[in-house]
XYZ file of C-alpha atoms in Angstrom:
304
model
C -36.068 125.944 6.110
C -32.580 124.563 5.419
C -33.589 121.172 6.884
C -36.714 121.170 4.688
C -34.519 121.793 1.659
C -32.108 119.029 2.689
C -34.814 116.455 3.322
C -35.983 116.700 -0.323
C -32.443 115.849 -1.492
C -31.625 113.099 1.071
C -34.853 111.113 1.451
C -37.615 110.012 -0.908
C -40.577 112.375 -0.809
C -42.810 110.233 -3.025
C -43.280 107.513 -0.410
C -46.776 107.171 0.997
C -45.458 106.819 4.533
C -41.875 107.560 5.520
C -40.455 107.985 9.049
C -38.786 111.295 8.118
C -40.496 112.873 5.160
C -44.074 112.250 6.387
C -43.680 114.189 9.690
C -41.691 116.854 7.811
C -44.407 117.476 5.235
C -46.955 117.547 8.055
C -44.970 120.309 9.781
C -44.608 122.121 6.428
C -48.345 121.971 5.805
C -49.100 123.300 9.278
C -46.709 126.200 8.625
C -48.544 126.944 5.335
C -51.909 126.779 7.149
C -50.814 129.385 9.706
C -48.910 131.695 7.329
C -49.960 135.310 7.305
C -50.331 137.624 4.294
C -49.902 141.000 5.927
C -47.069 142.332 3.684
C -45.123 141.447 0.550
C -42.385 139.992 2.713
C -44.833 137.535 4.309
C -46.231 136.702 0.848
C -42.696 135.930 -0.283
C -42.258 133.532 2.663
C -45.599 131.892 1.888
C -44.578 131.432 -1.784
C -41.326 129.866 -0.736
C -43.185 127.274 1.399
C -45.476 126.627 -1.537
C -42.426 126.054 -3.723
C -41.084 123.489 -1.212
C -44.394 121.604 -1.287
C -44.329 121.687 -5.122
C -40.871 120.160 -5.083
C -42.021 117.420 -2.645
C -45.218 116.380 -4.467
C -43.873 116.664 -8.040
C -43.480 112.825 -8.274
C -46.129 111.531 -5.904
C -48.849 113.992 -7.081
C -50.158 114.025 -3.493
C -52.963 116.593 -3.131
C -52.364 119.254 -0.471
C -55.539 121.283 0.088
C -53.784 123.908 2.260
C -51.625 124.945 -0.710
C -54.756 125.431 -2.843
C -56.362 127.583 -0.183
C -53.260 129.716 0.261
C -52.923 130.202 -3.500
C -56.595 131.279 -3.657
C -56.019 133.839 -0.883
C -52.939 135.236 -2.640
C -54.719 135.597 -5.966
C -57.704 137.128 -4.203
C -55.387 139.918 -2.949
C -54.858 140.950 -6.579
C -58.584 141.397 -7.321
C -60.258 144.731 -6.699
C -63.104 144.368 -4.215
C -65.648 146.078 -6.484
C -64.738 143.754 -9.455
C -64.464 140.453 -7.595
C -67.439 138.130 -7.832
C -66.102 135.280 -5.692
C -65.014 136.085 -2.117
C -63.416 133.695 0.346
C -63.763 134.644 3.990
C -60.356 134.560 5.695
C -59.128 135.361 9.153
C -58.383 139.040 9.800
C -55.252 138.002 11.631
C -53.827 136.450 8.455
C -54.791 139.179 5.959
C -54.587 142.867 6.922
C -54.881 144.437 3.441
C -57.314 142.928 0.953
C -55.812 145.005 -1.891
C -52.145 144.126 -1.186
C -51.401 142.820 -4.723
C -53.639 145.103 -6.775
C -51.529 146.766 -9.492
C -51.894 150.505 -10.090
C -49.683 150.811 -13.163
C -47.918 148.706 -15.759
C -44.660 147.011 -14.716
C -41.927 145.306 -16.758
C -41.114 141.879 -15.477
C -38.902 140.642 -18.327
C -35.619 141.002 -16.405
C -36.884 140.130 -12.898
C -36.274 136.826 -11.165
C -38.548 135.041 -8.750
C -38.087 136.200 -5.133
C -36.739 133.732 -2.582
C -36.791 133.764 1.189
C -32.992 134.166 1.224
C -33.067 137.469 -0.592
C -31.719 140.420 1.386
C -33.693 142.986 -0.666
C -36.614 144.448 1.177
C -40.005 144.485 -0.570
C -41.978 147.700 -0.545
C -45.706 147.172 -0.136
C -46.442 150.296 -2.246
C -44.125 149.291 -5.137
C -46.045 147.942 -8.125
C -42.925 146.257 -9.446
C -42.636 144.175 -6.287
C -46.369 143.444 -6.289
C -46.287 142.219 -9.864
C -43.207 140.068 -9.086
C -45.033 138.366 -6.216
C -48.199 137.909 -8.297
C -46.273 136.413 -11.221
C -44.568 133.924 -8.880
C -47.950 132.981 -7.435
C -49.334 132.405 -10.933
C -46.305 130.278 -11.870
C -46.873 128.075 -8.821
C -50.581 127.799 -9.674
C -49.804 126.742 -13.242
C -47.338 124.073 -12.015
C -49.814 122.702 -9.458
C -52.531 122.451 -12.080
C -50.215 120.447 -14.346
C -49.269 118.259 -11.397
C -52.866 117.581 -10.397
C -54.351 117.255 -13.874
C -54.534 113.444 -13.447
C -56.855 113.772 -10.401
C -60.552 113.127 -10.983
C -61.442 116.134 -8.740
C -59.349 118.666 -10.671
C -62.587 120.209 -11.994
C -63.711 121.180 -8.487
C -60.126 122.112 -7.423
C -59.554 124.541 -10.277
C -63.095 126.056 -10.378
C -62.524 128.729 -7.631
C -59.533 130.174 -9.505
C -61.415 130.931 -12.704
C -63.379 133.900 -11.331
C -60.248 135.495 -9.824
C -58.140 134.923 -12.899
C -60.847 136.358 -15.161
C -61.074 139.480 -12.947
C -57.271 139.929 -12.902
C -56.987 139.474 -16.667
C -59.691 142.131 -17.255
C -58.608 144.691 -14.606
C -54.833 144.269 -14.312
C -52.697 147.117 -15.715
C -49.766 144.796 -16.351
C -49.989 143.182 -19.753
C -47.701 140.300 -18.820
C -49.873 139.376 -15.813
C -53.041 139.604 -17.921
C -51.606 137.303 -20.622
C -50.390 134.857 -18.001
C -53.862 134.742 -16.426
C -55.457 134.080 -19.821
C -52.969 131.212 -20.443
C -53.864 129.676 -17.066
C -57.592 130.012 -17.874
C -56.997 128.210 -21.127
C -55.090 125.506 -19.280
C -57.910 125.113 -16.750
C -60.542 124.825 -19.490
C -58.450 122.174 -21.247
C -57.866 120.147 -18.087
C -61.544 120.352 -17.064
C -62.700 119.280 -20.515
C -60.378 116.261 -20.542
C -61.350 115.327 -16.997
C -65.075 115.490 -17.666
C -64.723 113.432 -20.847
C -62.787 110.719 -18.971
C -64.703 110.842 -15.746
C -66.700 107.755 -14.902
C -69.499 108.141 -12.413
C -70.324 105.516 -9.883
C -73.215 103.274 -10.801
C -75.124 100.865 -8.696
C -74.640 97.342 -9.885
C -77.557 95.285 -11.075
C -78.744 92.655 -8.588
C -78.587 89.156 -9.940
C -81.648 87.102 -9.629
C -81.355 84.416 -6.973
C -81.646 80.891 -8.275
C -84.437 78.895 -6.805
C -83.449 75.718 -5.083
C -85.104 72.848 -6.948
C -85.691 69.444 -5.463
C -85.846 66.549 -7.757
C -88.716 64.231 -6.779
C -87.908 60.589 -6.293
C -90.316 58.380 -8.171
C -90.835 54.749 -7.421
C -93.088 52.032 -8.792
C -96.463 51.898 -7.062
C -98.391 48.679 -6.668
C -102.038 48.657 -5.640
C -101.828 52.326 -4.554
C -98.898 51.786 -2.111
C -95.337 53.190 -2.519
C -92.538 50.684 -2.806
C -90.112 51.315 0.059
C -87.559 48.758 -0.939
C -84.233 50.335 -2.010
C -81.747 49.027 -4.563
C -79.146 46.595 -3.119
C -76.028 48.663 -3.844
C -77.633 51.856 -2.486
C -78.725 50.089 0.712
C -75.274 48.631 1.229
C -73.713 52.059 0.808
C -76.093 53.514 3.435
C -75.265 50.648 5.847
C -71.495 51.220 5.452
C -71.923 54.951 5.967
C -73.832 54.474 9.218
C -71.296 51.914 10.395
C -68.481 54.343 9.650
C -70.183 57.110 11.629
C -70.652 54.775 14.625
C -66.997 53.722 14.549
C -65.779 57.310 14.347
C -67.991 58.253 17.278
C -66.821 55.308 19.418
C -63.171 56.015 18.601
C -63.501 59.695 19.500
C -65.207 58.737 22.778
C -62.403 56.301 23.561
C -59.746 58.921 22.822
C -61.491 61.379 25.169
C -61.601 58.759 27.936
C -57.938 57.821 27.362
C -56.879 61.458 27.551
C -58.819 61.944 30.745
C -57.259 58.785 32.296
C -53.716 59.960 31.258
C -54.366 63.396 32.736
C -55.551 61.880 36.031
C -52.507 59.599 36.239
C -50.129 62.428 35.537
C -51.802 64.561 38.180
C -51.626 61.689 40.661
C -47.926 61.095 40.047
C -47.187 64.813 40.345
C -49.064 65.014 43.649
C -47.172 61.960 44.971
C -43.854 63.561 43.989
C -44.815 66.804 45.692
C -45.845 64.978 48.846
C -42.635 62.928 48.884
C -40.589 66.117 48.443
C -42.446 67.860 51.253
C -41.759 64.903 53.614
C -38.076 64.953 52.789
C -37.962 68.656 53.408
C -39.684 68.233 56.771
C -37.276 65.427 57.772
C -34.278 67.546 56.846
C -35.591 70.499 58.757
C -36.283 68.276 61.819
C -32.790 66.852 61.635
C -31.279 70.326 61.369
C -33.279 71.527 64.374
C -32.102 68.496 66.456
C -28.456 69.122 65.502
C -28.864 72.771 66.409
C -30.301 71.860 69.821
C -27.488 69.463 70.560
C -24.970 72.044 69.488
C -26.420 74.577 71.891
C -26.352 72.082 74.761
C -22.643 71.431 74.121
C -22.009 75.169 74.074
C -23.716 75.513 77.494
C -21.738 72.659 79.105
C -18.462 74.197 77.988
């Protein structure tokens, strides 16, 4: 956690791809995806991870769907089962108590600070003050993320699942501060959705342009006694003759270049083969001379 806090201060988190921040945010998102909500202490840890992601994406506005799912699960824990109209199925290993954040009585949150993972105070799962504190922190994060993602074209679909939960909490919560905060977030969601729908441009298929027909201009010539005059103008005939002559010259020159290149390649190969044969003969002569000298040397050694 300390390293995650340091990375946000040492390296740019708004880069699309960074050798340090990109793997770090991937690990952070995996931790959020596997976080459990079995107690208020685990909810506090999950909210701290959400706060880290909020700090990282505040400039880049990068959408993190795992955070949206975790916020939905947290807010769902504050909705009574008999009042909730929108239910998200979640793993039983991650959530043990579906009524973990349901408030039973009014709580005063005016002098309370947001909980952090470094707090040494233990949170009681049956204490409404602690529940309201966790729920208020969750709503603050939700409001900040909505303001961060308000420029996205899909904010209407992103914010839609929260409206049912927030309406239920605003109507059933016994804490007036929580109810007022939920109504403020609902007003913010309606405002963002209205602006997004007014500025949203749907994809339209472009109109196919009509293909131009290829027109051929007929060549008319004077006709005498029912026969077509095949004689061409003098300048046009000269131009055709020069063009054909140019094509013939280019073809002959290219053929000559090909033959010259082949002749040069054969000569170079012939010279290289002669050099190799001459070198092999010299090597054989040297080896023969060395073997003769070695034989004479051995004879001298035997005579001694």
